[in-house]
Amino acid sequence: MTVLEAAPPFVPTMPRTGKPFSVRMSNCGSLGWVSDKAGGYRYQPTHPETGEAWPPIPAILLDLWSDVASYPELPEACLVNIYSEQAKMGLHRDEDEEDFAAPVLSVSLGDTARFRIGGTARKDPTRSFDLESGDVVVLGGESRLVYHGVDRIKPGTAELGLDCVPGAARINLTLRRVSTP
Ligand SMILES: O=C(O)CCC(=O)C(=O)O
Ligand SMILES: [Mn+2]
């Protein structure tokens, strides 16, 4: 069974307002990132709709982490972000984890995304660049807590489409260590 069969994509909603994200999400790993109006941003061991445990992180992603992360422990969470052609992600910091010593490592698949990155304060200047299919981003060390987001997807730019996931123009896999070892 694939990760998305075991843990079907859900639409997270913003804390307090309940406004839906334009990105659909799923997770694999012992913990998954979720968000909703009542509970806000958090990690939990089960899918918010099915109540099932998240499926394991595929070995190929754990191997990538071991090769690139320079961190002794394995990630606990792999967030699967599913972007339609219209989806985007506002400027934010990944700060729901306990352990900021570990990097955040992300893999982009499918259509190119215009990625924006700034500094550790929201008002810091930002710059943007394209993330293409196969690109890996490591937010670690001084850049672990920088603001970042996805301005837009560039439809039809992928050499290989993501036909296996309905409605997906781009998928981003974000590996994170959540707890301190
Ligand atoms: O889709 C991306 O490249 C970024 C995803 C992201 O920042 C996140 O999931 O926190
Ligand atoms: Mn992020």
mmCIF file with all atom_site columns, C-alpha atoms and ligand atoms in Angstrom:
data_model
loop_
_atom_site.group_PDB
_atom_site.id
_atom_site.type_symbol
_atom_site.label_atom_id
_atom_site.label_alt_id
_atom_site.label_comp_id
_atom_site.label_asym_id
_atom_site.label_entity_id
_atom_site.label_seq_id
_atom_site.pdbx_PDB_ins_code
_atom_site.Cartn_x
_atom_site.Cartn_y
_atom_site.Cartn_z
_atom_site.occupancy
_atom_site.B_iso_or_equiv
_atom_site.pdbx_formal_charge
_atom_site.auth_seq_id
_atom_site.auth_comp_id
_atom_site.auth_asym_id
_atom_site.auth_atom_id
_atom_site.pdbx_PDB_model_num
ATOM   1   C  CA . MET A 1 1   ? 0.000   0.000  0.000   1.00 0.00 ? 1   MET A CA 1
ATOM   2   C  CA . THR A 1 2   ? 1.285   3.478  -0.807  1.00 0.00 ? 2   THR A CA 1
ATOM   3   C  CA . VAL A 1 3   ? 1.606   6.265  1.756   1.00 0.00 ? 3   VAL A CA 1
ATOM   4   C  CA . LEU A 1 4   ? -1.351  8.153  0.255   1.00 0.00 ? 4   LEU A CA 1
ATOM   5   C  CA . GLU A 1 5   ? -3.551  5.033  0.263   1.00 0.00 ? 5   GLU A CA 1
ATOM   6   C  CA . ALA A 1 6   ? -2.755  4.420  3.920   1.00 0.00 ? 6   ALA A CA 1
ATOM   7   C  CA . ALA A 1 7   ? -3.028  8.112  4.845   1.00 0.00 ? 7   ALA A CA 1
ATOM   8   C  CA . PRO A 1 8   ? -5.370  9.904  2.413   1.00 0.00 ? 8   PRO A CA 1
ATOM   9   C  CA . PRO A 1 9   ? -4.730  13.612 1.791   1.00 0.00 ? 9   PRO A CA 1
ATOM   10  C  CA . PHE A 1 10  ? -6.638  15.976 4.091   1.00 0.00 ? 10  PHE A CA 1
ATOM   11  C  CA . VAL A 1 11  ? -7.188  19.740 3.967   1.00 0.00 ? 11  VAL A CA 1
ATOM   12  C  CA . PRO A 1 12  ? -5.672  21.418 7.026   1.00 0.00 ? 12  PRO A CA 1
ATOM   13  C  CA . THR A 1 13  ? -7.331  24.561 8.380   1.00 0.00 ? 13  THR A CA 1
ATOM   14  C  CA . MET A 1 14  ? -5.848  27.613 10.074  1.00 0.00 ? 14  MET A CA 1
ATOM   15  C  CA . PRO A 1 15  ? -5.837  27.927 13.843  1.00 0.00 ? 15  PRO A CA 1
ATOM   16  C  CA . ARG A 1 16  ? -8.674  30.182 15.127  1.00 0.00 ? 16  ARG A CA 1
ATOM   17  C  CA . THR A 1 17  ? -10.062 31.243 11.711  1.00 0.00 ? 17  THR A CA 1
ATOM   18  C  CA . GLY A 1 18  ? -10.592 27.744 10.322  1.00 0.00 ? 18  GLY A CA 1
ATOM   19  C  CA . LYS A 1 19  ? -9.620  29.004 6.845   1.00 0.00 ? 19  LYS A CA 1
ATOM   20  C  CA . PRO A 1 20  ? -8.586  26.046 4.674   1.00 0.00 ? 20  PRO A CA 1
ATOM   21  C  CA . PHE A 1 21  ? -5.034  25.746 3.349   1.00 0.00 ? 21  PHE A CA 1
ATOM   22  C  CA . SER A 1 22  ? -4.772  25.636 -0.460  1.00 0.00 ? 22  SER A CA 1
ATOM   23  C  CA . VAL A 1 23  ? -2.281  22.770 -0.053  1.00 0.00 ? 23  VAL A CA 1
ATOM   24  C  CA . ARG A 1 24  ? -3.595  19.286 0.778   1.00 0.00 ? 24  ARG A CA 1
ATOM   25  C  CA . MET A 1 25  ? -1.451  17.250 3.158   1.00 0.00 ? 25  MET A CA 1
ATOM   26  C  CA . SER A 1 26  ? -0.625  13.793 4.385   1.00 0.00 ? 26  SER A CA 1
ATOM   27  C  CA . ASN A 1 27  ? 2.212   12.401 6.490   1.00 0.00 ? 27  ASN A CA 1
ATOM   28  C  CA . CYS A 1 28  ? 4.330   9.384  7.111   1.00 0.00 ? 28  CYS A CA 1
ATOM   29  C  CA . GLY A 1 29  ? 6.484   8.632  10.136  1.00 0.00 ? 29  GLY A CA 1
ATOM   30  C  CA . SER A 1 30  ? 5.775   8.174  13.841  1.00 0.00 ? 30  SER A CA 1
ATOM   31  C  CA . LEU A 1 31  ? 4.453   11.748 13.985  1.00 0.00 ? 31  LEU A CA 1
ATOM   32  C  CA . GLY A 1 32  ? 2.587   13.834 11.429  1.00 0.00 ? 32  GLY A CA 1
ATOM   33  C  CA . TRP A 1 33  ? 1.997   17.578 11.208  1.00 0.00 ? 33  TRP A CA 1
ATOM   34  C  CA . VAL A 1 34  ? -1.660  18.629 11.266  1.00 0.00 ? 34  VAL A CA 1
ATOM   35  C  CA . SER A 1 35  ? -3.606  21.850 11.782  1.00 0.00 ? 35  SER A CA 1
ATOM   36  C  CA . ASP A 1 36  ? -7.213  22.727 12.457  1.00 0.00 ? 36  ASP A CA 1
ATOM   37  C  CA . LYS A 1 37  ? -9.323  25.521 13.909  1.00 0.00 ? 37  LYS A CA 1
ATOM   38  C  CA . ALA A 1 38  ? -9.671  24.003 17.373  1.00 0.00 ? 38  ALA A CA 1
ATOM   39  C  CA . GLY A 1 39  ? -6.250  22.454 17.912  1.00 0.00 ? 39  GLY A CA 1
ATOM   40  C  CA . GLY A 1 40  ? -3.904  24.650 15.854  1.00 0.00 ? 40  GLY A CA 1
ATOM   41  C  CA . TYR A 1 41  ? -0.549  23.555 14.471  1.00 0.00 ? 41  TYR A CA 1
ATOM   42  C  CA . ARG A 1 42  ? 0.750   20.348 16.041  1.00 0.00 ? 42  ARG A CA 1
ATOM   43  C  CA . TYR A 1 43  ? 2.286   16.926 15.579  1.00 0.00 ? 43  TYR A CA 1
ATOM   44  C  CA . GLN A 1 44  ? 0.280   13.810 16.345  1.00 0.00 ? 44  GLN A CA 1
ATOM   45  C  CA . PRO A 1 45  ? 0.758   10.063 15.823  1.00 0.00 ? 45  PRO A CA 1
ATOM   46  C  CA . THR A 1 46  ? -2.533  9.561  13.974  1.00 0.00 ? 46  THR A CA 1
ATOM   47  C  CA . HIS A 1 47  ? -4.371  10.819 10.880  1.00 0.00 ? 47  HIS A CA 1
ATOM   48  C  CA . PRO A 1 48  ? -6.892  13.549 11.845  1.00 0.00 ? 48  PRO A CA 1
ATOM   49  C  CA . GLU A 1 49  ? -9.731  11.969 9.835   1.00 0.00 ? 49  GLU A CA 1
ATOM   50  C  CA . THR A 1 50  ? -9.140  8.207  9.809   1.00 0.00 ? 50  THR A CA 1
ATOM   51  C  CA . GLY A 1 51  ? -7.610  7.999  13.308  1.00 0.00 ? 51  GLY A CA 1
ATOM   52  C  CA . GLU A 1 52  ? -5.048  5.504  11.938  1.00 0.00 ? 52  GLU A CA 1
ATOM   53  C  CA . ALA A 1 53  ? -1.313  5.636  12.680  1.00 0.00 ? 53  ALA A CA 1
ATOM   54  C  CA . TRP A 1 54  ? 0.709   7.244  9.873   1.00 0.00 ? 54  TRP A CA 1
ATOM   55  C  CA . PRO A 1 55  ? 2.493   4.764  7.582   1.00 0.00 ? 55  PRO A CA 1
ATOM   56  C  CA . PRO A 1 56  ? 6.300   4.464  7.923   1.00 0.00 ? 56  PRO A CA 1
ATOM   57  C  CA . ILE A 1 57  ? 8.709   6.808  6.150   1.00 0.00 ? 57  ILE A CA 1
ATOM   58  C  CA . PRO A 1 58  ? 10.001  5.023  3.015   1.00 0.00 ? 58  PRO A CA 1
ATOM   59  C  CA . ALA A 1 59  ? 13.625  3.827  3.271   1.00 0.00 ? 59  ALA A CA 1
ATOM   60  C  CA . ILE A 1 60  ? 14.733  5.948  0.304   1.00 0.00 ? 60  ILE A CA 1
ATOM   61  C  CA . LEU A 1 61  ? 13.839  9.110  2.267   1.00 0.00 ? 61  LEU A CA 1
ATOM   62  C  CA . LEU A 1 62  ? 15.539  7.887  5.454   1.00 0.00 ? 62  LEU A CA 1
ATOM   63  C  CA . ASP A 1 63  ? 18.648  7.173  3.355   1.00 0.00 ? 63  ASP A CA 1
ATOM   64  C  CA . LEU A 1 64  ? 18.520  10.690 1.904   1.00 0.00 ? 64  LEU A CA 1
ATOM   65  C  CA . TRP A 1 65  ? 18.266  12.126 5.425   1.00 0.00 ? 65  TRP A CA 1
ATOM   66  C  CA . SER A 1 66  ? 21.240  10.034 6.586   1.00 0.00 ? 66  SER A CA 1
ATOM   67  C  CA . ASP A 1 67  ? 23.283  11.244 3.604   1.00 0.00 ? 67  ASP A CA 1
ATOM   68  C  CA . VAL A 1 68  ? 22.416  14.933 3.809   1.00 0.00 ? 68  VAL A CA 1
ATOM   69  C  CA . ALA A 1 69  ? 21.169  15.947 7.265   1.00 0.00 ? 69  ALA A CA 1
ATOM   70  C  CA . SER A 1 70  ? 24.415  15.664 9.282   1.00 0.00 ? 70  SER A CA 1
ATOM   71  C  CA . TYR A 1 71  ? 22.300  14.725 12.272  1.00 0.00 ? 71  TYR A CA 1
ATOM   72  C  CA . PRO A 1 72  ? 22.651  11.491 14.279  1.00 0.00 ? 72  PRO A CA 1
ATOM   73  C  CA . GLU A 1 73  ? 18.949  10.657 14.710  1.00 0.00 ? 73  GLU A CA 1
ATOM   74  C  CA . LEU A 1 74  ? 16.396  9.793  12.048  1.00 0.00 ? 74  LEU A CA 1
ATOM   75  C  CA . PRO A 1 75  ? 13.451  12.086 11.242  1.00 0.00 ? 75  PRO A CA 1
ATOM   76  C  CA . GLU A 1 76  ? 10.142  11.320 12.940  1.00 0.00 ? 76  GLU A CA 1
ATOM   77  C  CA . ALA A 1 77  ? 7.873   13.135 10.516  1.00 0.00 ? 77  ALA A CA 1
ATOM   78  C  CA . CYS A 1 78  ? 7.572   13.399 6.767   1.00 0.00 ? 78  CYS A CA 1
ATOM   79  C  CA . LEU A 1 79  ? 4.938   15.924 5.758   1.00 0.00 ? 79  LEU A CA 1
ATOM   80  C  CA . VAL A 1 80  ? 3.567   15.391 2.258   1.00 0.00 ? 80  VAL A CA 1
ATOM   81  C  CA . ASN A 1 81  ? 2.445   18.707 0.741   1.00 0.00 ? 81  ASN A CA 1
ATOM   82  C  CA . ILE A 1 82  ? 0.249   18.300 -2.335  1.00 0.00 ? 82  ILE A CA 1
ATOM   83  C  CA . TYR A 1 83  ? 0.026   21.446 -4.461  1.00 0.00 ? 83  TYR A CA 1
ATOM   84  C  CA . SER A 1 84  ? -2.589  21.914 -7.186  1.00 0.00 ? 84  SER A CA 1
ATOM   85  C  CA . GLU A 1 85  ? -1.638  24.356 -9.956  1.00 0.00 ? 85  GLU A CA 1
ATOM   86  C  CA . GLN A 1 86  ? -3.238  27.174 -7.916  1.00 0.00 ? 86  GLN A CA 1
ATOM   87  C  CA . ALA A 1 87  ? -1.931  26.248 -4.469  1.00 0.00 ? 87  ALA A CA 1
ATOM   88  C  CA . LYS A 1 88  ? 0.638   28.244 -2.518  1.00 0.00 ? 88  LYS A CA 1
ATOM   89  C  CA . MET A 1 89  ? 2.061   28.437 0.981   1.00 0.00 ? 89  MET A CA 1
ATOM   90  C  CA . GLY A 1 90  ? 2.406   31.709 2.882   1.00 0.00 ? 90  GLY A CA 1
ATOM   91  C  CA . LEU A 1 91  ? 5.619   32.883 4.500   1.00 0.00 ? 91  LEU A CA 1
ATOM   92  C  CA . HIS A 1 92  ? 6.175   30.955 7.757   1.00 0.00 ? 92  HIS A CA 1
ATOM   93  C  CA . ARG A 1 93  ? 8.838   29.365 9.948   1.00 0.00 ? 93  ARG A CA 1
ATOM   94  C  CA . ASP A 1 94  ? 8.951   25.664 10.809  1.00 0.00 ? 94  ASP A CA 1
ATOM   95  C  CA . GLU A 1 95  ? 8.844   26.066 14.564  1.00 0.00 ? 95  GLU A CA 1
ATOM   96  C  CA . ASP A 1 96  ? 6.457   23.433 15.905  1.00 0.00 ? 96  ASP A CA 1
ATOM   97  C  CA . GLU A 1 97  ? 9.345   21.063 16.590  1.00 0.00 ? 97  GLU A CA 1
ATOM   98  C  CA . GLU A 1 98  ? 11.112  20.662 19.936  1.00 0.00 ? 98  GLU A CA 1
ATOM   99  C  CA . ASP A 1 99  ? 14.501  20.081 18.369  1.00 0.00 ? 99  ASP A CA 1
ATOM   100 C  CA . PHE A 1 100 ? 15.890  22.932 16.252  1.00 0.00 ? 100 PHE A CA 1
ATOM   101 C  CA . ALA A 1 101 ? 19.364  21.313 16.184  1.00 0.00 ? 101 ALA A CA 1
ATOM   102 C  CA . ALA A 1 102 ? 18.121  18.994 13.449  1.00 0.00 ? 102 ALA A CA 1
ATOM   103 C  CA . PRO A 1 103 ? 17.650  20.453 9.983   1.00 0.00 ? 103 PRO A CA 1
ATOM   104 C  CA . VAL A 1 104 ? 14.442  20.434 7.969   1.00 0.00 ? 104 VAL A CA 1
ATOM   105 C  CA . LEU A 1 105 ? 15.023  18.645 4.686   1.00 0.00 ? 105 LEU A CA 1
ATOM   106 C  CA . SER A 1 106 ? 12.636  18.909 1.773   1.00 0.00 ? 106 SER A CA 1
ATOM   107 C  CA . VAL A 1 107 ? 12.353  17.213 -1.606  1.00 0.00 ? 107 VAL A CA 1
ATOM   108 C  CA . SER A 1 108 ? 10.411  18.764 -4.494  1.00 0.00 ? 108 SER A CA 1
ATOM   109 C  CA . LEU A 1 109 ? 8.662   16.644 -7.127  1.00 0.00 ? 109 LEU A CA 1
ATOM   110 C  CA . GLY A 1 110 ? 6.646   17.611 -10.198 1.00 0.00 ? 110 GLY A CA 1
ATOM   111 C  CA . ASP A 1 111 ? 6.067   21.161 -11.380 1.00 0.00 ? 111 ASP A CA 1
ATOM   112 C  CA . THR A 1 112 ? 8.532   23.915 -10.508 1.00 0.00 ? 112 THR A CA 1
ATOM   113 C  CA . ALA A 1 113 ? 7.700   26.144 -7.538  1.00 0.00 ? 113 ALA A CA 1
ATOM   114 C  CA . ARG A 1 114 ? 8.727   29.733 -6.944  1.00 0.00 ? 114 ARG A CA 1
ATOM   115 C  CA . PHE A 1 115 ? 10.185  29.461 -3.425  1.00 0.00 ? 115 PHE A CA 1
ATOM   116 C  CA . ARG A 1 116 ? 10.667  32.539 -1.244  1.00 0.00 ? 116 ARG A CA 1
ATOM   117 C  CA . ILE A 1 117 ? 13.156  32.699 1.617   1.00 0.00 ? 117 ILE A CA 1
ATOM   118 C  CA . GLY A 1 118 ? 13.992  35.449 4.085   1.00 0.00 ? 118 GLY A CA 1
ATOM   119 C  CA . GLY A 1 119 ? 15.626  35.804 7.480   1.00 0.00 ? 119 GLY A CA 1
ATOM   120 C  CA . THR A 1 120 ? 14.695  34.811 11.003  1.00 0.00 ? 120 THR A CA 1
ATOM   121 C  CA . ALA A 1 121 ? 12.398  37.849 11.407  1.00 0.00 ? 121 ALA A CA 1
ATOM   122 C  CA . ARG A 1 122 ? 9.253   38.239 9.326   1.00 0.00 ? 122 ARG A CA 1
ATOM   123 C  CA . LYS A 1 123 ? 10.267  41.760 8.271   1.00 0.00 ? 123 LYS A CA 1
ATOM   124 C  CA . ASP A 1 124 ? 13.699  40.667 6.958   1.00 0.00 ? 124 ASP A CA 1
ATOM   125 C  CA . PRO A 1 125 ? 14.255  41.030 3.205   1.00 0.00 ? 125 PRO A CA 1
ATOM   126 C  CA . THR A 1 126 ? 13.409  37.971 1.122   1.00 0.00 ? 126 THR A CA 1
ATOM   127 C  CA . ARG A 1 127 ? 14.592  36.588 -2.185  1.00 0.00 ? 127 ARG A CA 1
ATOM   128 C  CA . SER A 1 128 ? 13.065  33.925 -4.364  1.00 0.00 ? 128 SER A CA 1
ATOM   129 C  CA . PHE A 1 129 ? 14.216  31.166 -6.650  1.00 0.00 ? 129 PHE A CA 1
ATOM   130 C  CA . ASP A 1 130 ? 12.783  28.180 -8.479  1.00 0.00 ? 130 ASP A CA 1
ATOM   131 C  CA . LEU A 1 131 ? 12.619  24.708 -6.969  1.00 0.00 ? 131 LEU A CA 1
ATOM   132 C  CA . GLU A 1 132 ? 12.528  22.080 -9.689  1.00 0.00 ? 132 GLU A CA 1
ATOM   133 C  CA . SER A 1 133 ? 11.581  18.438 -9.512  1.00 0.00 ? 133 SER A CA 1
ATOM   134 C  CA . GLY A 1 134 ? 14.315  16.562 -7.657  1.00 0.00 ? 134 GLY A CA 1
ATOM   135 C  CA . ASP A 1 135 ? 15.662  19.604 -5.832  1.00 0.00 ? 135 ASP A CA 1
ATOM   136 C  CA . VAL A 1 136 ? 16.486  19.114 -2.156  1.00 0.00 ? 136 VAL A CA 1
ATOM   137 C  CA . VAL A 1 137 ? 16.458  22.021 0.316   1.00 0.00 ? 137 VAL A CA 1
ATOM   138 C  CA . VAL A 1 138 ? 18.124  21.818 3.711   1.00 0.00 ? 138 VAL A CA 1
ATOM   139 C  CA . LEU A 1 139 ? 17.104  24.418 6.295   1.00 0.00 ? 139 LEU A CA 1
ATOM   140 C  CA . GLY A 1 140 ? 19.707  23.872 8.972   1.00 0.00 ? 140 GLY A CA 1
ATOM   141 C  CA . GLY A 1 141 ? 22.145  25.659 11.228  1.00 0.00 ? 141 GLY A CA 1
ATOM   142 C  CA . GLU A 1 142 ? 21.685  29.421 10.932  1.00 0.00 ? 142 GLU A CA 1
ATOM   143 C  CA . SER A 1 143 ? 18.891  28.972 8.414   1.00 0.00 ? 143 SER A CA 1
ATOM   144 C  CA . ARG A 1 144 ? 16.855  26.464 10.476  1.00 0.00 ? 144 ARG A CA 1
ATOM   145 C  CA . LEU A 1 145 ? 14.377  29.126 11.575  1.00 0.00 ? 145 LEU A CA 1
ATOM   146 C  CA . VAL A 1 146 ? 14.187  31.387 8.540   1.00 0.00 ? 146 VAL A CA 1
ATOM   147 C  CA . TYR A 1 147 ? 10.892  32.457 7.019   1.00 0.00 ? 147 TYR A CA 1
ATOM   148 C  CA . HIS A 1 148 ? 10.013  30.727 3.760   1.00 0.00 ? 148 HIS A CA 1
ATOM   149 C  CA . GLY A 1 149 ? 7.026   29.939 1.563   1.00 0.00 ? 149 GLY A CA 1
ATOM   150 C  CA . VAL A 1 150 ? 5.842   29.052 -1.918  1.00 0.00 ? 150 VAL A CA 1
ATOM   151 C  CA . ASP A 1 151 ? 4.588   31.969 -4.033  1.00 0.00 ? 151 ASP A CA 1
ATOM   152 C  CA . ARG A 1 152 ? 3.278   29.926 -6.927  1.00 0.00 ? 152 ARG A CA 1
ATOM   153 C  CA . ILE A 1 153 ? 3.477   26.779 -8.973  1.00 0.00 ? 153 ILE A CA 1
ATOM   154 C  CA . LYS A 1 154 ? 4.531   26.928 -12.620 1.00 0.00 ? 154 LYS A CA 1
ATOM   155 C  CA . PRO A 1 155 ? 2.026   24.585 -14.302 1.00 0.00 ? 155 PRO A CA 1
ATOM   156 C  CA . GLY A 1 156 ? 3.267   22.157 -16.918 1.00 0.00 ? 156 GLY A CA 1
ATOM   157 C  CA . THR A 1 157 ? 6.964   22.616 -16.122 1.00 0.00 ? 157 THR A CA 1
ATOM   158 C  CA . ALA A 1 158 ? 7.629   19.072 -14.897 1.00 0.00 ? 158 ALA A CA 1
ATOM   159 C  CA . GLU A 1 159 ? 9.172   16.642 -17.345 1.00 0.00 ? 159 GLU A CA 1
ATOM   160 C  CA . LEU A 1 160 ? 7.278   13.839 -15.637 1.00 0.00 ? 160 LEU A CA 1
ATOM   161 C  CA . GLY A 1 161 ? 3.750   14.628 -14.446 1.00 0.00 ? 161 GLY A CA 1
ATOM   162 C  CA . LEU A 1 162 ? 2.363   13.382 -11.140 1.00 0.00 ? 162 LEU A CA 1
ATOM   163 C  CA . ASP A 1 163 ? -0.554  11.543 -12.738 1.00 0.00 ? 163 ASP A CA 1
ATOM   164 C  CA . CYS A 1 164 ? -0.612  8.983  -9.944  1.00 0.00 ? 164 CYS A CA 1
ATOM   165 C  CA . VAL A 1 165 ? -1.901  11.621 -7.476  1.00 0.00 ? 165 VAL A CA 1
ATOM   166 C  CA . PRO A 1 166 ? -5.161  13.221 -8.693  1.00 0.00 ? 166 PRO A CA 1
ATOM   167 C  CA . GLY A 1 167 ? -5.025  17.021 -8.730  1.00 0.00 ? 167 GLY A CA 1
ATOM   168 C  CA . ALA A 1 168 ? -1.324  17.187 -7.867  1.00 0.00 ? 168 ALA A CA 1
ATOM   169 C  CA . ALA A 1 169 ? 0.907   19.538 -9.871  1.00 0.00 ? 169 ALA A CA 1
ATOM   170 C  CA . ARG A 1 170 ? 3.699   19.468 -7.294  1.00 0.00 ? 170 ARG A CA 1
ATOM   171 C  CA . ILE A 1 171 ? 4.482   17.371 -4.233  1.00 0.00 ? 171 ILE A CA 1
ATOM   172 C  CA . ASN A 1 172 ? 6.895   18.495 -1.558  1.00 0.00 ? 172 ASN A CA 1
ATOM   173 C  CA . LEU A 1 173 ? 8.155   16.022 1.038   1.00 0.00 ? 173 LEU A CA 1
ATOM   174 C  CA . THR A 1 174 ? 9.392   17.672 4.227   1.00 0.00 ? 174 THR A CA 1
ATOM   175 C  CA . LEU A 1 175 ? 11.395  15.554 6.681   1.00 0.00 ? 175 LEU A CA 1
ATOM   176 C  CA . ARG A 1 176 ? 11.638  16.740 10.264  1.00 0.00 ? 176 ARG A CA 1
ATOM   177 C  CA . ARG A 1 177 ? 13.001  15.632 13.594  1.00 0.00 ? 177 ARG A CA 1
ATOM   178 C  CA . VAL A 1 178 ? 10.351  16.648 16.118  1.00 0.00 ? 178 VAL A CA 1
ATOM   179 C  CA . SER A 1 179 ? 11.577  15.606 19.572  1.00 0.00 ? 179 SER A CA 1
ATOM   180 C  CA . THR A 1 180 ? 14.990  15.996 21.164  1.00 0.00 ? 180 THR A CA 1
ATOM   181 C  CA . PRO A 1 181 ? 16.795  12.637 21.266  1.00 0.00 ? 181 PRO A CA 1
HETATM 182 O  O1 . LIG B 2 .   ? 6.615   23.180 -0.506  1.00 0.00 ? 1   LIG B O1 1
HETATM 183 C  C1 . LIG B 2 .   ? 7.679   23.639 -0.123  1.00 0.00 ? 1   LIG B C1 1
HETATM 184 O  O2 . LIG B 2 .   ? 8.690   23.722 -0.850  1.00 0.00 ? 1   LIG B O2 1
HETATM 185 C  C2 . LIG B 2 .   ? 7.792   24.167 1.288   1.00 0.00 ? 1   LIG B C2 1
HETATM 186 C  C3 . LIG B 2 .   ? 6.954   23.419 2.287   1.00 0.00 ? 1   LIG B C3 1
HETATM 187 C  C4 . LIG B 2 .   ? 7.084   23.971 3.659   1.00 0.00 ? 1   LIG B C4 1
HETATM 188 O  O3 . LIG B 2 .   ? 7.668   24.982 3.878   1.00 0.00 ? 1   LIG B O3 1
HETATM 189 C  C5 . LIG B 2 .   ? 6.497   23.266 4.796   1.00 0.00 ? 1   LIG B C5 1
HETATM 190 O  O4 . LIG B 2 .   ? 5.841   22.236 4.625   1.00 0.00 ? 1   LIG B O4 1
HETATM 191 O  O5 . LIG B 2 .   ? 6.653   23.729 5.928   1.00 0.00 ? 1   LIG B O5 1
HETATM 192 MN MN . MN  B 3 .   ? 8.049   25.256 6.021   1.00 0.00 ? 2   MN  B MN 1
#
